GROMACS .gro file of C-alpha atoms in nm:
model
  262
    1MET     CA    1  12.455   9.870  13.252
    2PRO     CA    2  12.586   9.793  12.913
    3ILE     CA    3  12.727  10.087  12.719
    4GLY     CA    4  12.500  10.186  12.422
    5PRO     CA    5  12.630  10.265  12.067
    6ALA     CA    6  12.587  10.629  12.130
    7ARG     CA    7  12.842  10.618  12.425
    8MET     CA    8  13.086  10.398  12.261
    9PRO     CA    9  13.418  10.538  12.120
   10ILE     CA   10  13.368  10.589  11.750
   11MET     CA   11  13.577  10.292  11.654
   12ASP     CA   12  13.397  10.049  11.874
   13HIS     CA   13  13.076  10.192  11.739
   14LEU     CA   14  13.203  10.112  11.381
   15GLY     CA   15  13.327   9.778  11.465
   16GLU     CA   16  12.975   9.671  11.612
   17LEU     CA   17  12.802   9.820  11.317
   18ARG     CA   18  13.050   9.617  11.087
   19ARG     CA   19  12.996   9.299  11.280
   20ARG     CA   20  12.618   9.321  11.242
   21LEU     CA   21  12.636   9.411  10.871
   22THR     CA   22  12.872   9.124  10.802
   23ILE     CA   23  12.620   8.883  10.969
   24ILE     CA   24  12.341   9.025  10.741
   25VAL     CA   25  12.560   9.011  10.410
   26VAL     CA   26  12.695   8.652  10.481
   27SER     CA   27  12.345   8.540  10.551
   28LEU     CA   28  12.204   8.687  10.243
   29LEU     CA   29  12.479   8.551  10.019
   30THR     CA   30  12.470   8.199  10.172
   31VAL     CA   31  12.095   8.168  10.141
   32ALA     CA   32  12.104   8.321   9.781
   33VAL     CA   33  12.353   8.064   9.662
   34ILE     CA   34  12.128   7.783   9.799
   35VAL     CA   35  11.808   7.937   9.644
   36TYR     CA   36  11.974   8.010   9.310
   37PHE     CA   37  11.928   7.645   9.204
   38ALA     CA   38  11.544   7.675   9.276
   39THR     CA   39  11.489   7.989   9.096
   40PRO     CA   40  11.297   7.826   8.798
   41THR     CA   41  11.035   7.698   9.039
   42LEU     CA   42  11.014   8.016   9.221
   43ILE     CA   43  10.973   8.217   8.900
   44ASP     CA   44  10.676   8.003   8.802
   45LEU     CA   45  10.533   8.074   9.155
   46MET     CA   46  10.586   8.447   9.109
   47ILE     CA   47  10.410   8.476   8.772
   48ASP     CA   48  10.137   8.249   8.882
   49GLN     CA   49   9.916   8.546   8.982
   50ILE     CA   50   9.982   8.743   8.669
   51LYS     CA   51   9.953   8.478   8.415
   52GLU     CA   52   9.588   8.580   8.314
   53ALA     CA   53   9.708   8.942   8.263
   54MET     CA   54   9.998   8.807   8.046
   55ARG     CA   55   9.755   8.615   7.828
   56GLY     CA   56  10.024   8.415   7.680
   57GLY     CA   57  10.171   8.308   8.018
   58ASP     CA   58  10.530   8.288   7.885
   59LEU     CA   59  10.826   8.502   7.969
   60TYR     CA   60  11.107   8.587   7.710
   61VAL     CA   61  11.477   8.652   7.786
   62LEU     CA   62  11.608   8.890   7.537
   63THR     CA   63  11.982   8.887   7.606
   64ALA     CA   64  12.247   8.622   7.647
   65LEU     CA   65  12.329   8.713   8.015
   66GLY     CA   66  11.957   8.777   8.079
   67GLY     CA   67  11.903   8.423   8.219
   68PHE     CA   68  12.178   8.444   8.474
   69THR     CA   69  12.097   8.820   8.572
   70ILE     CA   70  11.724   8.720   8.638
   71ARG     CA   71  11.816   8.413   8.840
   72PHE     CA   72  12.072   8.598   9.062
   73LYS     CA   73  11.818   8.884   9.111
   74VAL     CA   74  11.538   8.638   9.199
   75ALA     CA   75  11.774   8.442   9.442
   76MET     CA   76  11.866   8.756   9.613
   77PHE     CA   77  11.493   8.862   9.643
   78PHE     CA   78  11.400   8.542   9.799
   79SER     CA   79  11.718   8.547  10.021
   80MET     CA   80  11.609   8.880  10.145
   81ILE     CA   81  11.255   8.747  10.226
   82ILE     CA   82  11.394   8.427  10.412
   83CYS     CA   83  11.660   8.648  10.593
   84THR     CA   84  11.408   8.907  10.690
   85PRO     CA   85  11.399   8.806  11.070
   86ILE     CA   86  11.783   8.797  11.087
   87ILE     CA   87  11.799   9.135  10.920
   88ILE     CA   88  11.558   9.296  11.159
   89TRP     CA   89  11.693   9.129  11.465
   90GLU     CA   90  12.047   9.243  11.390
   91ILE     CA   91  11.918   9.606  11.337
   92MET     CA   92  11.729   9.582  11.670
   93ALA     CA   93  12.024   9.406  11.852
   94PHE     CA   94  12.249   9.707  11.749
   95ILE     CA   95  12.007   9.956  11.898
   96LEU     CA   96  11.935   9.746  12.208
   97PRO     CA   97  12.219   9.862  12.429
   98ALA     CA   98  12.123  10.211  12.400
   99LEU     CA   99  11.767  10.152  12.532
  100LYS     CA  100  11.650  10.203  12.880
  101PRO     CA  101  11.577   9.879  13.065
  102LYS     CA  102  11.219   9.959  13.067
  103GLU     CA  103  11.215   9.998  12.684
  104ARG     CA  104  11.404   9.670  12.615
  105LYS     CA  105  11.095   9.461  12.699
  106TRP     CA  106  10.947   9.588  12.372
  107VAL     CA  107  11.239   9.462  12.140
  108VAL     CA  108  11.115   9.092  12.101
  109PRO     CA  109  10.748   9.201  12.036
  110THR     CA  110  10.875   9.470  11.802
  111VAL     CA  111  11.089   9.233  11.614
  112ALA     CA  112  10.801   8.989  11.580
  113ALA     CA  113  10.555   9.260  11.465
  114LEU     CA  114  10.802   9.395  11.211
  115VAL     CA  115  10.861   9.062  11.055
  116ALA     CA  116  10.476   8.977  11.055
  117LEU     CA  117  10.376   9.321  10.901
  118PHE     CA  118  10.640   9.282  10.628
  119PHE     CA  119  10.520   8.938  10.520
  120ILE     CA  120  10.151   9.057  10.553
  121GLY     CA  121  10.248   9.338  10.315
  122MET     CA  122  10.397   9.113  10.056
  123ILE     CA  123  10.105   8.846  10.073
  124PHE     CA  124   9.873   9.138  10.033
  125CYS     CA  125  10.057   9.245   9.733
  126TYR     CA  126  10.082   8.904   9.570
  127TYR     CA  127   9.706   8.823   9.598
  128VAL     CA  128   9.548   9.175   9.555
  129ILE     CA  129   9.801   9.418   9.386
  130GLN     CA  130   9.995   9.203   9.138
  131PRO     CA  131   9.691   9.092   8.927
  132ALA     CA  132   9.539   9.431   8.933
  133ALA     CA  133   9.870   9.623   8.858
  134PHE     CA  134   9.978   9.392   8.561
  135GLY     CA  135   9.625   9.367   8.433
  136TRP     CA  136   9.601   9.746   8.416
  137LEU     CA  137   9.944   9.808   8.273
  138LEU     CA  138   9.913   9.540   8.004
  139ASP     CA  139   9.571   9.655   7.892
  140GLN     CA  140   9.718   9.996   7.800
  141SER     CA  141   9.882   9.853   7.487
  142PHE     CA  142   9.636   9.554   7.426
  143GLU     CA  143   9.442   9.755   7.150
  144PHE     CA  144   9.738   9.859   6.946
  145ALA     CA  145  10.035   9.626   7.019
  146GLN     CA  146  10.124   9.273   7.107
  147ASN     CA  147  10.290   9.247   7.453
  148MET     CA  148  10.618   9.055   7.454
  149ALA     CA  149  10.682   8.956   7.814
  150ASP     CA  150  11.036   9.055   7.884
  151ALA     CA  151  11.124   8.835   8.174
  152GLU     CA  152  11.374   9.091   8.341
  153ASP     CA  153  11.117   9.378   8.302
  154TYR     CA  154  10.833   9.186   8.444
  155LEU     CA  155  11.016   9.030   8.736
  156ASN     CA  156  11.185   9.368   8.831
  157ILE     CA  157  10.843   9.532   8.859
  158TYR     CA  158  10.715   9.224   9.056
  159MET     CA  159  10.996   9.229   9.289
  160LEU     CA  160  10.994   9.617   9.357
  161LEU     CA  161  10.619   9.598   9.413
  162GLU     CA  162  10.655   9.307   9.682
  163ILE     CA  163  10.942   9.497   9.856
  164GLY     CA  164  10.752   9.823   9.847
  165PHE     CA  165  10.448   9.680  10.008
  166GLY     CA  166  10.646   9.492  10.266
  167ILE     CA  167  10.809   9.805  10.385
  168ALA     CA  168  10.507  10.025  10.364
  169PHE     CA  169  10.326   9.786  10.580
  170GLU     CA  170  10.565   9.871  10.857
  171LEU     CA  171  10.386  10.199  10.895
  172PRO     CA  172  10.144  10.089  11.180
  173LEU     CA  173  10.436  10.014  11.405
  174VAL     CA  174  10.611  10.338  11.344
  175ILE     CA  175  10.286  10.525  11.407
  176PHE     CA  176  10.213  10.313  11.722
  177TYR     CA  177  10.567  10.389  11.885
  178LEU     CA  178  10.550  10.759  11.796
  179SER     CA  179  10.222  10.780  11.976
  180ILE     CA  180  10.271  10.573  12.296
  181LEU     CA  181  10.606  10.724  12.361
  182HIS     CA  182  10.455  11.073  12.286
  183ILE     CA  183  10.723  11.180  12.045
  184VAL     CA  184  10.429  11.278  11.847
  185PRO     CA  185  10.133  11.336  12.053
  186TYR     CA  186   9.826  11.124  11.969
  187LYS     CA  187   9.622  11.454  11.950
  188THR     CA  188   9.838  11.570  11.665
  189PHE     CA  189   9.788  11.256  11.462
  190ARG     CA  190   9.413  11.290  11.507
  191SER     CA  191   9.398  11.659  11.439
  192GLN     CA  192   9.635  11.665  11.140
  193TRP     CA  193   9.469  11.365  10.959
  194ARG     CA  194   9.410  11.574  10.646
  195TYR     CA  195   9.773  11.632  10.595
  196ILE     CA  196   9.870  11.287  10.702
  197TYR     CA  197   9.641  11.153  10.448
  198VAL     CA  198   9.794  11.353  10.177
  199GLY     CA  199  10.138  11.233  10.290
  200LEU     CA  200  10.019  10.876  10.263
  201MET     CA  201   9.894  10.940   9.914
  202VAL     CA  202  10.237  11.074   9.826
  203LEU     CA  203  10.397  10.786   9.989
  204SER     CA  204  10.183  10.553   9.791
  205ALA     CA  205  10.291  10.707   9.465
  206VAL     CA  206  10.655  10.685   9.560
  207VAL     CA  207  10.682  10.327   9.665
  208THR     CA  208  10.488  10.195   9.373
  209PRO     CA  209  10.724  10.149   9.087
  210ASP     CA  210  10.476  10.067   8.813
  211ALA     CA  211  10.305  10.426   8.775
  212SER     CA  212   9.960  10.264   8.783
  213PRO     CA  213   9.679  10.456   8.959
  214VAL     CA  214   9.524  10.113   9.044
  215THR     CA  215   9.824  10.008   9.233
  216MET     CA  216   9.859  10.360   9.404
  217LEU     CA  217   9.490  10.373   9.523
  218LEU     CA  218   9.503  10.016   9.646
  219MET     CA  219   9.819  10.094   9.851
  220PHE     CA  220   9.664  10.420   9.965
  221ALA     CA  221   9.353  10.242  10.084
  222ALA     CA  222   9.558   9.982  10.267
  223LEU     CA  223   9.784  10.257  10.441
  224ILE     CA  224   9.482  10.440  10.560
  225ALA     CA  225   9.337  10.123  10.706
  226LEU     CA  226   9.660  10.045  10.873
  227TYR     CA  227   9.710  10.403  10.997
  228GLU     CA  228   9.379  10.403  11.170
  229ILE     CA  229   9.421  10.071  11.314
  230ALA     CA  230   9.752  10.167  11.467
  231LEU     CA  231   9.612  10.485  11.614
  232ALA     CA  232   9.323  10.277  11.770
  233ILE     CA  233   9.547  10.040  11.937
  234ALA     CA  234   9.787  10.331  12.049
  235ARG     CA  235   9.484  10.511  12.194
  236TYR     CA  236   9.397  10.201  12.389
  237VAL     CA  237   9.752  10.154  12.527
  238ILE     CA  238   9.786  10.522  12.617
  239VAL     CA  239   9.448  10.541  12.815
  240ALA     CA  240   9.499  10.223  12.995
  241ARG     CA  241   9.858  10.304  13.087
  242ASP     CA  242   9.842  10.687  13.174
  243GLY     CA  243   9.470  10.785  13.163
  244LYS     CA  244   9.266  10.971  12.887
  245GLN     CA  245   9.451  11.301  12.963
  246ALA     CA  246   9.771  11.145  12.829
  247LEU     CA  247   9.632  11.148  12.474
  248LYS     CA  248   9.748  11.529  12.471
  249TRP     CA  249  10.079  11.469  12.628
  250SER     CA  250  10.396  11.586  12.446
  251ARG     CA  251  10.727  11.389  12.519
  252GLU     CA  252  10.815  11.623  12.801
  253ASP     CA  253  10.491  11.570  12.963
  254TYR     CA  254  10.541  11.190  12.950
  255GLU     CA  255  10.891  11.215  13.098
  256ASN     CA  256  10.772  11.432  13.380
  257ALA     CA  257  10.483  11.183  13.453
  258GLU     CA  258  10.739  10.910  13.454
  259LEU     CA  259  10.965  11.099  13.713
  260ASP     CA  260  10.650  11.156  13.928
  261LYS     CA  261  10.609  10.775  13.956
  262LEU     CA  262  10.950  10.724  14.091
   0.00000   0.00000   0.00000
């Protein structure tokens, strides 16, 4: 059996981590250099959903270095999107040797689900959140001031929203694994739903960078829906695999049941 990272000597452990991080960094920088030359087109695509809120539809660069800074940030942003499968795979590959043979069969489906959920979160943000968020924010000053669309400010908010929603949409997979591995019993998720909903509200406030109640409430609604879907799927898997009584199992109960099967 391969030696997992937890059993490696510390230097081997750090060497493996360095190798994985090097692959990620080189991939990001290589793609960013290529994407840099397409950034004007990509920026047009980014602001397409918020042009109505901007009213004028034009962005302004206010400093001499602003153009380069913006293009570099946008290039890195799209590089991260393009390299998402590589990033997730390298993280999972680092963890893989430490998993039990029975657990390794979940790696490929997990990577696929992580990538899919990340992109679904970003698409949801692009079509639903961006117009609502920028519309609300810009309306706050419409009656007493003329908005000047600072390109760096607008695009920073845009990219932070996209990344925030992409990461937040990974929540269902976390809930799913915590449940089916009985790290947190399914019964606990169901009985403590009030506290979990409050936690999701706090998470929504933390990951939305624009301080807009519209954005926060839309994310909160999306997270609740994803949470409930994840629990429904987890319940089906647990009952089908271990029976209805397993909904109350702790991690210790699950491990004892696995030993009894041997």
